[in-house]
Coordinates of N, CA and C and ligand atoms in Angstrom, one line a residue:
M170 N 0.7 -1.4 0.0 CA 0.1 0.4 -0.2 C 1.2 1.8 0.4
T171 N 0.5 2.0 -0.6 CA 1.9 3.6 -0.6 C 0.9 4.7 -0.9
Q172 N -0.3 4.2 -0.5 CA -1.7 5.5 -0.5 C -2.3 5.7 0.8
Y173 N -2.8 6.5 1.6 CA -4.4 5.8 1.9 C -5.7 5.9 1.7
S174 N -6.8 5.0 2.2 CA -7.5 4.3 1.7 C -8.1 5.5 1.5
N175 N -9.6 5.5 0.5 CA -10.0 6.4 0.4 C -11.2 6.6 1.1
R176 N -11.2 6.0 2.1 CA -11.9 6.5 3.3 C -11.5 7.3 4.4
M177 N -10.0 6.6 4.3 CA -9.3 7.9 5.2 C -9.5 9.4 4.7
V178 N -8.9 8.7 3.7 CA -8.4 10.6 2.7 C -9.7 11.4 2.5
L179 N -11.2 10.3 2.8 CA -12.3 11.3 2.7 C -12.1 12.2 4.4
I180 N -12.8 11.5 4.8 CA -13.2 11.7 6.4 C -11.4 12.8 7.2
H181 N -10.1 12.1 6.3 CA -9.4 13.8 7.3 C -9.9 15.2 6.4
W182 N -10.2 14.6 5.1 CA -10.6 15.7 4.6 C -12.4 16.5 5.2
L183 N -12.7 15.8 5.8 CA -14.1 16.1 5.8 C -13.7 16.4 7.6
T184 N -12.8 16.0 8.4 CA -12.9 17.0 9.6 C -12.4 18.2 9.3
L185 N -11.0 18.5 8.5 CA -11.0 20.2 8.1 C -11.7 20.7 8.0
A186 N -12.4 20.0 7.2 CA -13.9 21.5 7.2 C -14.2 21.1 8.1
L187 N -15.4 20.0 8.4 CA -15.8 20.2 10.0 C -15.5 21.1 11.2
L188 N -13.6 20.9 11.3 CA -13.0 21.6 12.3 C -12.9 23.4 12.1
V189 N -12.8 24.3 10.6 CA -13.3 25.1 10.8 C -14.4 25.7 11.5
A190 N -15.1 24.6 10.5 CA -16.5 25.4 10.9 C -17.2 25.7 12.7
A191 N -16.5 24.6 12.9 CA -17.2 24.4 14.9 C -16.2 24.9 15.3
W192 N -14.9 26.2 14.5 CA -14.5 27.5 15.7 C -14.9 28.6 15.3
F193 N -15.4 28.1 14.1 CA -16.1 29.4 12.9 C -17.3 29.9 14.7
L194 N -17.9 28.6 14.7 CA -19.1 28.2 15.4 C -19.1 28.4 16.6
G195 N -18.1 27.6 17.5 CA -17.3 28.2 18.5 C -16.9 30.3 19.2
E196 N -16.5 30.6 18.0 CA -16.0 31.3 18.3 C -17.9 32.3 18.3
E197 N -19.2 32.6 17.6 CA -19.9 33.2 17.7 C -20.5 32.7 18.2
L198 N -20.6 31.4 19.1 CA -20.7 31.4 20.5 C -20.3 31.7 21.9
A199 N -19.4 32.1 21.8 CA -18.5 32.0 22.9 C -18.8 33.9 22.9
E200 N -18.9 34.9 22.0 CA -19.3 35.3 21.6 C -20.2 35.9 22.4
A201 N -21.7 35.8 21.9 CA -22.7 35.7 21.6 C -23.1 35.8 23.1
T202 N -22.6 35.0 24.8 CA -22.3 34.3 25.9 C -21.9 35.9 26.6
D203 N -20.9 36.7 25.8 CA -20.4 37.3 26.6 C -21.7 38.7 26.7
E204 N -22.5 38.6 25.3 CA -23.5 39.5 25.9 C -24.6 38.9 26.2
S205 N -24.9 38.2 26.4 CA -26.2 38.1 27.2 C -26.6 37.6 26.0
S206 N -26.3 36.8 24.6 CA -27.8 36.9 23.4 C -27.3 35.2 23.0
A207 N -27.0 34.5 23.8 CA -26.6 33.2 23.2 C -27.7 32.4 23.2
T208 N -27.9 31.8 21.8 CA -28.8 30.6 22.0 C -28.6 29.4 21.9
I209 N -30.5 28.2 21.9 CA -30.7 27.5 21.9 C -29.3 26.2 20.6
A210 N -30.5 27.6 19.8 CA -30.3 26.7 18.0 C -28.9 26.8 17.8
G211 N -27.8 28.0 18.9 CA -26.5 28.0 18.7 C -25.9 27.5 19.4
Y212 N -25.7 26.5 20.5 CA -25.8 25.2 20.7 C -25.4 24.5 20.6
L213 N -26.8 24.4 19.7 CA -27.0 22.8 19.2 C -26.4 22.3 18.1
V214 N -26.5 23.9 16.6 CA -25.1 23.3 15.8 C -23.4 23.7 17.0
H215 N -23.5 24.4 16.9 CA -22.1 23.5 17.8 C -21.3 22.2 18.0
G216 N -22.4 22.4 18.9 CA -22.7 20.8 19.5 C -23.0 19.5 18.5
L217 N -23.8 20.3 17.2 CA -23.3 19.4 16.3 C -22.1 18.7 15.5
V218 N -22.1 19.7 14.7 CA -21.1 19.9 13.9 C -19.6 19.7 15.2
G219 N -19.3 19.8 16.3 CA -17.7 19.5 16.0 C -18.2 17.7 17.2
G220 N -20.1 17.4 17.2 CA -20.2 15.8 18.3 C -19.6 14.8 16.3
A221 N -20.1 15.9 15.7 CA -20.1 15.4 13.9 C -18.2 14.7 14.3
V222 N -17.5 15.9 14.4 CA -16.1 15.5 14.4 C -15.6 14.2 15.2
L223 N -16.1 14.4 16.3 CA -15.4 13.2 17.5 C -16.0 12.1 17.1
L224 N -17.1 12.3 15.6 CA -18.2 10.6 16.0 C -17.2 10.1 14.7
L225 N -16.5 10.6 13.7 CA -16.0 10.9 12.4 C -14.5 9.9 13.4
T226 N -14.0 11.4 14.3 CA -12.3 10.3 14.2 C -12.1 9.0 14.8
V227 N -13.2 8.5 15.4 CA -13.4 7.2 16.2 C -14.3 6.5 15.5
V228 N -14.6 6.9 13.9 CA -15.2 5.8 12.9 C -14.2 5.2 12.3
R229 N -12.4 6.6 11.4 CA -11.7 7.0 11.2 C -11.1 6.2 12.3
L230 N -9.9 6.1 13.1 CA -9.7 5.2 13.8 C -10.0 3.7 14.0
F231 N -11.8 3.2 13.6 CA -11.6 2.6 13.1 C -11.3 1.7 11.7
F232 N -11.4 2.4 11.0 CA -10.7 2.6 9.4 C -10.1 2.1 10.0
R233 N -8.6 3.3 10.4 CA -7.2 2.4 9.6 C -6.4 1.2 11.0
S234 N -7.6 0.4 12.0 CA -7.5 -0.5 12.6 C -7.8 -1.6 10.8
Q235 N -8.4 -1.8 10.2 CA -9.0 -2.4 9.1 C -8.1 -2.5 7.8
D236 N -7.9 -1.2 7.8 CA -6.6 -0.8 5.5 C -5.3 -0.7 6.1
G237 N -5.1 0.0 7.9 CA -3.6 0.4 8.4 C -3.2 1.8 7.0
T238 N -1.9 1.3 7.2 CA -1.5 2.7 6.4 C -0.5 3.3 5.9
P239 N 0.2 3.4 5.0 CA 1.0 4.0 4.0 C 2.7 3.3 4.5
P240 N 3.3 3.1 4.8 CA 4.2 1.8 4.9 C 5.3 3.6 6.2
D241 N 6.0 3.0 7.0 CA 6.6 4.8 7.4 C 7.7 5.8 6.3
L242 N 7.7 7.1 6.3 CA 9.1 7.2 5.1 C 9.8 7.5 5.6
G243 N 11.3 7.3 7.0 CA 11.7 7.2 6.8 C 12.3 7.5 8.4
Q244 N 13.4 7.0 9.0 CA 13.2 7.5 10.4 C 14.0 8.6 10.7
T245 N 14.0 9.4 11.0 CA 14.7 10.4 11.1 C 13.6 10.8 11.5
P246 N 14.4 11.8 12.8 CA 13.8 12.9 14.0 C 13.3 13.3 13.0
M247 N 13.5 13.8 11.9 CA 11.7 15.3 12.0 C 10.6 14.0 11.4
D248 N 11.3 12.7 10.6 CA 9.4 12.0 10.6 C 8.6 11.2 11.6
K249 N 10.2 11.3 12.8 CA 9.3 10.5 13.6 C 8.2 11.8 14.8
L250 N 9.4 12.8 14.6 CA 8.1 14.0 15.1 C 6.6 14.4 14.1
A251 N 6.9 13.4 13.1 CA 5.2 14.0 12.2 C 4.7 12.7 12.6
K252 N 5.4 12.0 13.0 CA 4.9 11.4 13.5 C 3.9 11.2 14.9
G253 N 5.0 11.6 16.4 CA 4.3 12.1 17.3 C 2.9 12.9 17.5
V254 N 3.1 14.0 15.8 CA 2.2 15.4 16.1 C 1.1 13.9 15.7
H255 N 1.3 13.2 14.3 CA 0.0 12.3 14.7 C -1.4 11.7 15.9
H256 N -0.2 10.5 16.3 CA -0.3 10.5 17.7 C -1.2 12.2 19.0
L257 N -1.6 13.3 19.0 CA -1.2 14.4 19.1 C -2.7 14.7 19.3
L258 N -2.3 14.2 18.0 CA -3.7 14.8 16.5 C -4.9 14.2 17.4
Y259 N -4.8 13.2 16.6 CA -6.0 11.6 17.7 C -6.2 12.5 18.4
T260 N -5.0 12.1 19.4 CA -5.5 12.8 20.7 C -6.8 13.9 21.0
V261 N -6.2 15.1 20.1 CA -6.8 16.0 20.6 C -8.1 16.1 19.6
L262 N -8.1 15.4 18.7 CA -9.6 15.2 18.0 C -10.4 14.1 18.9
F263 N -10.1 13.4 19.5 CA -10.4 13.2 20.9 C -11.5 14.0 22.2
L264 N -10.0 14.4 22.8 CA -10.8 15.3 23.9 C -11.2 17.1 24.0
L265 N -11.1 17.4 22.8 CA -11.3 18.7 22.4 C -13.1 18.9 22.1
P266 N -13.5 17.9 21.5 CA -15.7 17.4 21.5 C -15.8 16.8 22.8
V267 N -15.1 16.8 23.9 CA -15.4 15.7 25.5 C -15.6 16.9 25.2
S268 N -14.3 17.4 25.9 CA -14.5 17.9 27.0 C -15.6 18.9 27.0
G269 N -16.0 19.6 25.4 CA -17.3 20.1 24.6 C -18.4 19.9 25.3
I270 N -18.7 18.6 25.6 CA -19.5 17.4 25.7 C -19.9 18.1 27.8
V271 N -18.3 17.8 28.3 CA -18.9 18.0 29.9 C -19.1 19.4 30.1
T272 N -18.3 20.8 29.3 CA -18.8 21.1 30.0 C -20.3 21.9 30.0
I273 N -21.1 21.4 28.2 CA -22.5 21.0 28.9 C -22.5 20.6 30.3
M274 N -22.7 19.9 30.8 CA -22.7 18.6 31.7 C -22.4 19.1 32.8
T275 N -21.8 20.5 32.7 CA -21.7 20.1 33.8 C -21.4 22.2 34.4
S276 N -22.2 22.9 33.9 CA -22.7 23.4 34.0 C -24.0 24.3 33.7
D277 N -24.5 25.8 33.9 CA -26.2 25.9 33.8 C -26.1 25.6 31.6
A278 N -26.0 25.4 31.1 CA -25.5 25.2 29.1 C -26.8 24.2 30.1
G279 N -26.4 23.0 30.8 CA -27.0 21.4 30.4 C -28.7 22.0 31.2
K280 N -29.1 22.7 31.9 CA -30.3 22.3 32.6 C -30.9 24.0 31.6
A281 N -30.3 24.4 30.6 CA -31.0 25.1 29.7 C -31.3 23.8 29.0
L282 N -30.5 23.1 27.7 CA -30.5 22.9 27.1 C -31.9 21.6 27.2
L283 N -31.4 20.8 28.2 CA -32.6 19.9 28.8 C -34.0 20.3 29.3
S284 N -34.3 22.2 29.6 CA -35.6 21.9 29.6 C -35.9 23.3 28.6
G285 N -34.4 24.0 27.5 CA -35.0 23.9 26.4 C -36.0 26.0 26.5
D286 N -35.3 26.8 27.4 CA -35.5 27.6 28.1 C -34.1 28.8 28.2
A287 N -33.5 28.8 26.7 CA -32.9 30.2 26.6 C -32.5 30.7 27.9
S288 N -33.2 31.5 28.6 CA -32.4 32.4 29.4 C -31.8 32.1 30.9
L289 N -31.8 30.2 30.7 CA -30.7 29.9 31.5 C -29.1 29.7 31.4
L290 N -28.8 29.6 30.3 CA -27.6 29.0 29.6 C -27.2 30.9 30.0
P291 N -25.5 30.1 30.2 CA -24.6 31.5 30.7 C -24.8 32.2 30.2
K292 N -24.3 33.5 30.6 CA -24.1 34.6 30.6 C -22.6 35.4 30.8
E293 N -22.1 36.3 30.7 CA -20.6 36.5 30.6 C -19.9 36.4 31.8
D294 N -18.9 35.1 31.9 CA -18.3 35.1 32.9 C -19.3 33.7 34.4
G295 N -20.2 33.6 32.5 CA -21.3 32.1 33.3 C -20.7 30.9 33.3
Y296 N -19.3 30.7 32.5 CA -18.5 29.5 32.6 C -17.6 30.0 34.1
H297 N -17.0 31.0 34.4 CA -16.0 31.2 35.5 C -15.8 29.5 36.6
G298 N -15.1 29.3 36.6 CA -14.9 28.3 37.8 C -15.3 27.2 36.4
V299 N -15.8 26.9 35.7 CA -16.3 25.5 34.8 C -14.4 24.7 33.7
F300 N -14.9 23.9 34.7 CA -13.6 22.7 34.4 C -12.7 23.0 32.5
A301 N -14.1 22.2 32.9 CA -14.2 21.3 31.2 C -13.9 22.9 30.5
H302 N -14.9 24.1 30.5 CA -14.4 24.9 29.6 C -13.3 25.5 29.5
E303 N -11.7 25.5 30.4 CA -11.1 25.3 30.0 C -10.1 25.2 29.9
M304 N -11.0 24.3 29.5 CA -9.6 22.3 29.2 C -10.3 22.3 28.1
H305 N -11.7 23.0 27.6 CA -12.5 23.0 25.4 C -11.1 24.0 24.9
E306 N -11.6 25.5 25.9 CA -10.7 26.9 25.2 C -9.6 26.4 24.8
V307 N -8.4 25.4 25.5 CA -6.6 25.1 26.0 C -6.8 23.9 24.9
M308 N -7.8 23.5 24.2 CA -7.6 22.3 23.5 C -7.9 22.7 22.3
V309 N -8.6 23.7 21.8 CA -8.0 24.6 20.9 C -7.3 25.6 20.2
N310 N -6.2 25.8 21.2 CA -6.1 26.0 21.1 C -4.3 25.4 20.9
V311 N -3.6 24.4 21.6 CA -3.5 23.1 21.4 C -3.0 23.0 20.7
L312 N -4.7 22.6 19.8 CA -5.2 21.6 18.1 C -4.1 23.5 17.2
I313 N -4.5 24.4 17.4 CA -4.4 24.9 16.2 C -2.7 25.3 16.0
L314 N -2.2 25.1 17.3 CA -0.6 24.7 17.5 C 0.0 23.3 16.3
L315 N -0.6 22.4 16.5 CA -0.8 21.4 16.4 C -1.0 21.2 14.4
V316 N -1.9 21.1 14.0 CA -2.5 22.1 12.6 C -1.6 22.5 12.0
L317 N -0.9 23.2 12.6 CA 0.1 24.6 12.5 C 1.3 23.8 11.5
V318 N 2.0 22.8 12.6 CA 3.3 22.6 12.7 C 2.8 21.2 11.8
H319 N 1.4 20.3 12.0 CA 1.4 19.2 10.7 C 1.4 20.0 9.3
V320 N 0.7 21.0 8.8 CA 0.7 21.9 7.2 C 1.8 22.4 7.1
L321 N 2.7 23.0 8.1 CA 3.7 23.3 7.7 C 5.0 22.5 7.1
G322 N 4.4 20.5 7.7 CA 5.2 19.5 7.2 C 5.2 19.2 5.8
A323 N 3.8 19.6 5.7 CA 2.8 18.5 4.3 C 3.2 19.9 3.1
L324 N 3.8 20.8 4.0 CA 4.2 22.0 2.5 C 5.7 21.9 2.5
K325 N 6.6 21.9 3.4 CA 8.1 21.3 2.5 C 8.0 19.9 2.2
H326 N 7.1 19.0 3.0 CA 7.6 17.8 1.7 C 6.7 18.2 0.3
Q327 N 5.6 18.9 0.9 CA 5.4 19.6 -1.1 C 6.3 19.9 -2.3
F328 N 6.9 21.2 -1.5 CA 7.2 22.7 -2.3 C 8.9 22.4 -2.1
I329 N 9.8 21.5 -0.2 CA 11.0 22.0 -1.2 C 12.1 20.1 -0.8
M330 N 11.3 19.1 -0.2 CA 11.1 17.7 -0.5 C 11.2 17.6 -1.6
K331 N 10.2 18.0 -1.9 CA 9.2 17.5 -3.6 C 9.1 15.8 -3.7
D332 N 8.4 15.0 -2.4 CA 8.7 13.8 -3.0 C 7.4 12.7 -3.3
G333 N 7.0 13.8 -2.8 CA 5.5 13.2 -3.0 C 3.5 12.7 -2.1
L334 N 4.6 13.5 -1.2 CA 4.1 13.3 -0.2 C 2.5 12.8 -0.4
M335 N 2.2 14.4 -0.3 CA 0.7 14.4 -0.8 C -0.1 13.4 -0.7
E336 N 0.6 12.8 -2.2 CA -0.1 11.6 -2.3 C -0.9 10.8 -1.9
R337 N 0.1 10.9 -0.6 CA -0.3 9.6 -0.2 C -2.1 9.7 0.6
M338 N -3.1 11.1 0.4 CA -3.1 11.4 1.7 C -4.6 12.2 0.3
L339 N -4.4 11.4 -0.6 CA -5.0 11.7 -2.0 C -6.1 10.7 -2.5
P340 N -7.4 11.5 -2.9 CA -8.2 9.5 -3.5 C -6.9 9.4 -4.5
K341 N -7.2 7.9 -4.4 CA -6.4 6.9 -5.3 C -7.0 7.5 -7.0
R342 N -5.9 7.5 -8.1 CA -5.6 7.1 -9.7 C -6.5 6.4 -9.8
K343 N -7.1 6.1 -10.3 CA -8.0 4.5 -11.5 C -6.6 4.0 -11.9
Ligands
LIG522 C1 -13.9 19.4 17.5 C2 -14.4 20.2 17.1 C3 -15.0 21.5 18.6 C4 -14.7 23.1 18.2 C5 -13.3 23.0 16.7 C6 -14.7 24.0 19.7 C7 -15.1 25.3 19.5 C8 -15.2 26.2 20.1 C9 -14.4 27.1 20.5 C10 -13.2 28.1 19.4 C11 -15.5 27.8 21.8 C12 -14.7 29.5 22.1 C13 -13.4 28.7 23.1 C14 -14.1 30.4 23.5 O1 -13.0 31.7 22.4 O2 -14.1 30.6 25.4 C15 -16.2 27.3 21.7 C16 -16.9 26.7 22.9 C17 -17.3 25.8 23.5 N1 -17.7 24.3 22.9 FE1 -16.4 23.8 21.4 N2 -15.5 23.0 20.2 C18 -16.2 22.0 19.3 C19 -16.4 20.8 20.0 C20 -17.6 21.5 20.9 C21 -18.9 19.8 21.7 C22 -19.0 18.5 20.6 C23 -19.6 20.7 22.3 C24 -21.2 20.2 23.0 C25 -21.6 19.1 22.4 C26 -19.5 21.8 22.7 C27 -19.7 23.0 23.4 C28 -19.1 24.6 24.0 C29 -19.3 25.1 24.8 C30 -20.3 24.5 25.5 C31 -18.7 26.1 24.2 C32 -18.8 27.5 25.4 C33 -19.7 28.3 24.9 C34 -19.2 29.6 25.2 O3 -18.6 29.8 25.9 O4 -20.0 30.4 25.1 N3 -18.0 22.2 21.4 N4 -15.6 25.9 21.0
LIG523 C1 -4.3 22.2 4.2 C2 -4.0 20.6 6.1 C3 -3.5 19.1 6.3 C4 -2.7 19.1 5.2 C5 -1.9 20.0 3.5 C6 -2.8 17.8 5.6 C7 -1.5 17.0 4.7 C8 -1.3 16.0 5.2 C9 -0.6 15.0 5.1 C10 -0.6 14.7 3.4 C11 -0.4 13.7 5.9 C12 -0.3 12.3 4.7 C13 1.2 12.3 5.7 C14 1.7 11.1 5.4 O1 1.8 9.9 4.7 O2 2.6 10.5 6.9 C15 -1.8 13.9 6.9 C16 -2.2 12.8 7.6 C17 -2.9 12.9 8.9 N1 -3.7 14.2 9.1 FE1 -4.0 16.5 7.8 N2 -3.5 17.7 6.7 C18 -3.6 18.6 7.1 C19 -4.8 19.3 7.3 C20 -4.4 18.5 8.8 C21 -5.6 18.5 10.3 C22 -6.9 19.7 10.6 C23 -5.9 17.8 11.1 C24 -6.5 17.0 11.5 C25 -6.4 18.0 12.9 C26 -4.7 16.6 10.7 C27 -4.2 15.0 10.9 C28 -4.0 14.1 9.7 C29 -3.5 13.2 11.3 C30 -3.9 12.6 12.6 C31 -2.6 11.9 9.7 C32 -1.7 10.8 10.2 C33 -3.2 9.1 9.5 C34 -2.7 8.4 10.5 O3 -1.9 8.3 10.2 O4 -4.1 8.0 10.1 N3 -4.4 16.7 9.0 N4 -1.9 14.9 6.7

């Protein structure tokens, strides 16, 4: 095998698109909370898009165990760093949405969503002291940092090393 399976490729790029949407929706939600204007719909949309990332990550790890991965490129320190970043990315793809779910379960947002009463939703400083909310914010920043390193690595392979690594994460040609 020289490339990732088509279903692994599909989930890789779908996850990227969902993360961009979830990030944007999360920032909007946080802004609405600060202005005490958050809505139940805002929570549902952010939660569903973020929840889809969690679901896809679980499915992706299952496919990975079934389909395998292309062979390691090499054993240089950079190759090992790239592999370590992949493992950390999977960890964050799991912990980030889970911390979002726990944020809802351990704050007033949970009560608001269960009762459908938007007036109970957290207002400015409403997440003060909610540990999972702090973790959610930390995880967002860790994700951004990891994706930055990951994309810089991909760009280096594409434009400096010119070794065709990107082909491994693109759909197979017949
Ligand atoms: C992996 C996908 C996710 C990403 C990229 C993401 C991103 C974000 C971002 C950027 C914020 C704003 C943080 C801030 O500046 O305060 C946020 C807030 C939040 N997210 Fe997520 N999130 C994800 C998944 C989830 C899930 C699955 C849930 C729950 C089902 C969730 C629940 C929340 C809650 C409750 C807040 C707080 C909103 C507020 O401060 O008013 N998130 N998220
Ligand atoms: C423009 C953005 C991106 C580019 C150009 C890119 C490119 C690539 C490439 C070329 C590979 C294959 C590496 C190899 O064969 O060794 C790869 C693997 C991977 N990418 Fe990305 N990627 C991007 C965004 C993301 C994002 C946003 C995530 C997740 C947050 C992610 C997570 C992963 C993971 C976990 C692997 C390892 C796959 C495995 O071995 O199971 N990538 N990426």
